[in-house]
Amino acid sequence: MSEPLVGIVMGSDSDLPVMREAAKVLDEFGLPWEMVISSAHRAPEKTAAYARTAAGRGLQVIIAGAGGAAHLAGVIAGHTPLPVIGVPVASGALKGQDALYATVQMPPGIPVATVAINGARNAGILAAQIIGAARPDIREKIIAYKEKMARQVEEKSALLQELGIDGYLEKMGGNKG
Ligand code: RP5
């Protein structure tokens, strides 16, 4: 197994169902990852040590997901020169809006590239794109991934023309809203 290039960090095991989507898409691109639970407030020393040692251990990107007053991505970004992607996780009374603001509103100097609430899949894709900037093999996989998505849209549109609205919804299981 190759050494991990992407670190996926989450504040709690309750974030795991969301954050596993980042790991899944990294697998699709053939990029090795590691996953840890480390809270910025419940385990601040562990979090700082993880971030400080990440680059030296060979990681190239860190994805950090947390809910509530989500300072995990920002704290990690403060301790590492690596690019950090933040995933605001929907949890608690504000359903991720608190985490979105906490993650995206980093003051000047310490950026966190923030994806949508629960947007861990996009975080994984963005991590692959960052690594792909210097890795033609990964860049080719991203191009192929985008071409596949475009083909799927074309196929769906062609099917809609062929079957009409009712026929399309019936064929697709009637779950299109
Ligand atoms: C955050 O608080 C975690 O990232 C999680 O999203 C949220 C709730 O954590 P638990 O109480 O479920 O452990 O730190």
Tab-separated table of C-alpha atoms and ligand atoms in Angstrom:
chain	number	residue	atom	x	y	z
A	1	MET	CA	0.000	0.000	0.000
A	2	SER	CA	1.407	3.415	-0.962
A	3	GLU	CA	1.987	6.127	1.585
A	4	PRO	CA	-1.035	8.416	1.994
A	5	LEU	CA	-1.071	11.693	0.047
A	6	VAL	CA	-4.314	13.034	1.497
A	7	GLY	CA	-5.163	13.345	5.180
A	8	ILE	CA	-8.872	13.205	6.003
A	9	VAL	CA	-9.512	14.577	9.488
A	10	MET	CA	-12.849	14.854	11.274
A	11	GLY	CA	-13.859	16.255	14.603
A	12	SER	CA	-15.964	13.309	15.698
A	13	ASP	CA	-16.960	9.812	14.659
A	14	SER	CA	-20.409	11.301	14.059
A	15	ASP	CA	-18.882	13.013	10.988
A	16	LEU	CA	-17.822	9.678	9.479
A	17	PRO	CA	-20.923	8.983	7.326
A	18	VAL	CA	-20.313	12.335	5.573
A	19	MET	CA	-16.510	12.219	5.432
A	20	ARG	CA	-16.307	8.702	3.998
A	21	GLU	CA	-17.435	10.214	0.667
A	22	ALA	CA	-14.060	11.960	0.367
A	23	ALA	CA	-12.278	8.639	0.808
A	24	LYS	CA	-14.520	6.957	-1.758
A	25	VAL	CA	-13.756	9.468	-4.490
A	26	LEU	CA	-10.028	9.410	-3.716
A	27	ASP	CA	-10.202	5.647	-4.211
A	28	GLU	CA	-11.802	6.275	-7.614
A	29	PHE	CA	-8.773	8.387	-8.565
A	30	GLY	CA	-6.342	5.853	-7.110
A	31	LEU	CA	-4.992	8.274	-4.510
A	32	PRO	CA	-3.922	6.883	-1.119
A	33	TRP	CA	-5.415	8.558	1.966
A	34	GLU	CA	-5.437	8.259	5.728
A	35	MET	CA	-8.333	9.062	8.030
A	36	VAL	CA	-8.201	10.276	11.624
A	37	ILE	CA	-10.564	11.635	14.255
A	38	SER	CA	-9.086	14.656	15.993
A	39	SER	CA	-11.031	17.502	17.497
A	40	ALA	CA	-9.703	21.063	17.641
A	41	HIS	CA	-11.257	21.589	21.083
A	42	ARG	CA	-11.512	18.084	22.591
A	43	ALA	CA	-8.011	17.042	21.488
A	44	PRO	CA	-6.169	20.278	20.649
A	45	GLU	CA	-2.652	18.888	21.174
A	46	LYS	CA	-3.290	15.863	18.948
A	47	THR	CA	-4.774	18.115	16.267
A	48	ALA	CA	-1.808	20.502	16.304
A	49	ALA	CA	0.713	17.646	16.237
A	50	TYR	CA	-1.090	15.996	13.320
A	51	ALA	CA	-1.095	19.217	11.303
A	52	ARG	CA	2.525	20.082	12.120
A	53	THR	CA	3.828	16.672	11.046
A	54	ALA	CA	1.571	16.204	8.000
A	55	ALA	CA	3.856	17.667	5.315
A	56	GLY	CA	6.939	15.897	6.697
A	57	ARG	CA	5.087	12.585	6.539
A	58	GLY	CA	4.406	13.082	2.823
A	59	LEU	CA	0.831	14.331	2.832
A	60	GLN	CA	0.067	16.858	0.078
A	61	VAL	CA	-3.467	17.966	0.967
A	62	ILE	CA	-5.572	17.854	4.134
A	63	ILE	CA	-9.364	17.584	4.129
A	64	ALA	CA	-10.897	18.606	7.460
A	65	GLY	CA	-14.570	18.122	8.280
A	66	ALA	CA	-16.391	19.310	11.382
A	67	GLY	CA	-19.804	20.466	12.535
A	68	GLY	CA	-21.005	23.103	14.965
A	69	ALA	CA	-18.498	25.886	15.738
A	70	ALA	CA	-16.215	24.226	13.239
A	71	HIS	CA	-12.713	25.558	13.782
A	72	LEU	CA	-10.955	22.279	12.917
A	73	ALA	CA	-9.984	23.171	9.329
A	74	GLY	CA	-8.804	26.644	10.338
A	75	VAL	CA	-6.710	25.372	13.231
A	76	ILE	CA	-5.094	22.744	11.018
A	77	ALA	CA	-4.440	25.350	8.318
A	78	GLY	CA	-2.670	27.468	10.930
A	79	HIS	CA	-0.245	24.641	11.688
A	80	THR	CA	0.671	23.469	8.171
A	81	PRO	CA	1.904	24.845	4.858
A	82	LEU	CA	-0.276	22.280	3.028
A	83	PRO	CA	-3.526	23.295	1.317
A	84	VAL	CA	-6.514	22.599	3.567
A	85	ILE	CA	-10.010	21.850	2.283
A	86	GLY	CA	-12.807	22.363	4.808
A	87	VAL	CA	-16.041	20.373	4.873
A	88	PRO	CA	-18.777	21.958	7.000
A	89	VAL	CA	-20.735	19.035	8.444
A	90	ALA	CA	-24.467	19.334	9.137
A	91	SER	CA	-24.949	18.615	12.822
A	92	GLY	CA	-26.865	20.210	15.675
A	93	ALA	CA	-29.595	22.826	15.725
A	94	LEU	CA	-28.230	24.961	12.871
A	95	LYS	CA	-27.800	21.988	10.510
A	96	GLY	CA	-24.365	22.955	9.230
A	97	GLN	CA	-24.929	26.665	8.624
A	98	ASP	CA	-22.812	27.406	11.698
A	99	ALA	CA	-20.060	25.098	10.416
A	100	LEU	CA	-20.264	26.635	6.941
A	101	TYR	CA	-19.662	30.149	8.226
A	102	ALA	CA	-16.995	29.034	10.691
A	103	THR	CA	-15.112	27.179	7.964
A	104	VAL	CA	-15.484	29.551	5.030
A	105	GLN	CA	-15.010	32.854	6.859
A	106	MET	CA	-11.304	32.506	7.554
A	107	PRO	CA	-9.613	35.851	8.120
A	108	PRO	CA	-6.928	36.941	5.625
A	109	GLY	CA	-3.668	35.007	5.815
A	110	ILE	CA	-4.879	31.482	6.527
A	111	PRO	CA	-7.145	30.201	3.742
A	112	VAL	CA	-9.399	27.170	3.952
A	113	ALA	CA	-10.890	26.069	0.628
A	114	THR	CA	-14.442	25.398	1.737
A	115	VAL	CA	-16.909	23.105	-0.028
A	116	ALA	CA	-20.680	22.848	0.492
A	117	ILE	CA	-22.300	21.621	3.699
A	118	ASN	CA	-21.659	17.846	3.713
A	119	GLY	CA	-19.715	18.308	0.452
A	120	ALA	CA	-17.051	15.712	1.213
A	121	ARG	CA	-17.196	14.227	-2.285
A	122	ASN	CA	-16.256	17.597	-3.776
A	123	ALA	CA	-13.496	17.916	-1.184
A	124	GLY	CA	-12.024	14.635	-2.432
A	125	ILE	CA	-12.272	15.751	-6.059
A	126	LEU	CA	-10.623	19.086	-5.248
A	127	ALA	CA	-7.813	17.282	-3.418
A	128	ALA	CA	-7.273	15.143	-6.518
A	129	GLN	CA	-7.215	18.264	-8.700
A	130	ILE	CA	-4.607	19.911	-6.449
A	131	ILE	CA	-2.408	16.821	-6.632
A	132	GLY	CA	-3.149	16.533	-10.363
A	133	ALA	CA	-1.660	19.979	-11.016
A	134	ALA	CA	1.786	18.339	-10.788
A	135	ARG	CA	0.808	14.749	-11.688
A	136	PRO	CA	-0.221	14.185	-15.318
A	137	ASP	CA	-1.539	10.678	-14.536
A	138	ILE	CA	-4.011	12.083	-11.996
A	139	ARG	CA	-4.890	14.978	-14.305
A	140	GLU	CA	-5.808	12.466	-17.021
A	141	LYS	CA	-8.142	10.703	-14.593
A	142	ILE	CA	-9.839	13.999	-13.766
A	143	ILE	CA	-10.309	14.766	-17.456
A	144	ALA	CA	-11.810	11.291	-17.986
A	145	TYR	CA	-14.094	11.794	-14.972
A	146	LYS	CA	-15.393	15.098	-16.360
A	147	GLU	CA	-15.907	13.586	-19.818
A	148	LYS	CA	-17.908	10.745	-18.270
A	149	MET	CA	-20.169	13.205	-16.444
A	150	ALA	CA	-20.751	15.177	-19.653
A	151	ARG	CA	-21.643	11.940	-21.499
A	152	GLN	CA	-24.133	11.013	-18.774
A	153	VAL	CA	-25.874	14.380	-19.138
A	154	GLU	CA	-26.086	13.881	-22.923
A	155	GLU	CA	-27.500	10.385	-22.495
A	156	LYS	CA	-30.139	11.590	-20.029
A	157	SER	CA	-31.169	14.427	-22.278
A	158	ALA	CA	-31.433	12.093	-25.280
A	159	LEU	CA	-33.566	9.682	-23.233
A	160	LEU	CA	-35.836	12.534	-22.141
A	161	GLN	CA	-36.377	13.542	-25.782
A	162	GLU	CA	-37.144	9.945	-26.676
A	163	LEU	CA	-39.487	9.012	-23.819
A	164	GLY	CA	-41.079	12.322	-22.808
A	165	ILE	CA	-41.493	13.422	-19.187
A	166	ASP	CA	-43.791	10.637	-17.947
A	167	GLY	CA	-41.894	7.888	-19.755
A	168	TYR	CA	-38.571	9.208	-18.487
A	169	LEU	CA	-39.742	9.393	-14.865
A	170	GLU	CA	-41.223	5.917	-15.076
A	171	LYS	CA	-37.987	4.481	-16.464
A	172	MET	CA	-35.868	6.301	-13.877
A	173	GLY	CA	-38.016	5.070	-11.001
A	174	GLY	CA	-40.163	8.207	-10.682
A	175	ASN	CA	-37.761	9.687	-8.191
A	176	LYS	CA	-36.859	12.867	-10.029
A	177	GLY	CA	-38.913	15.161	-7.894
B	1	RP5	C1	-17.870	18.748	16.104
B	1	RP5	O1	-19.015	18.636	16.847
B	1	RP5	C2	-17.741	17.477	15.340
B	1	RP5	O2	-17.043	17.679	14.159
B	1	RP5	C3	-19.175	17.054	15.099
B	1	RP5	O3	-19.632	17.436	13.822
B	1	RP5	C4	-19.948	17.824	16.162
B	1	RP5	C5	-20.676	16.932	17.136
B	1	RP5	O4	-19.758	16.006	17.689
B	1	RP5	P1	-20.291	14.802	18.586
B	1	RP5	O5	-20.961	15.413	19.776
B	1	RP5	O6	-21.264	14.031	17.723
B	1	RP5	O7	-19.079	13.990	18.934
B	1	RP5	O8	-16.749	18.949	16.904
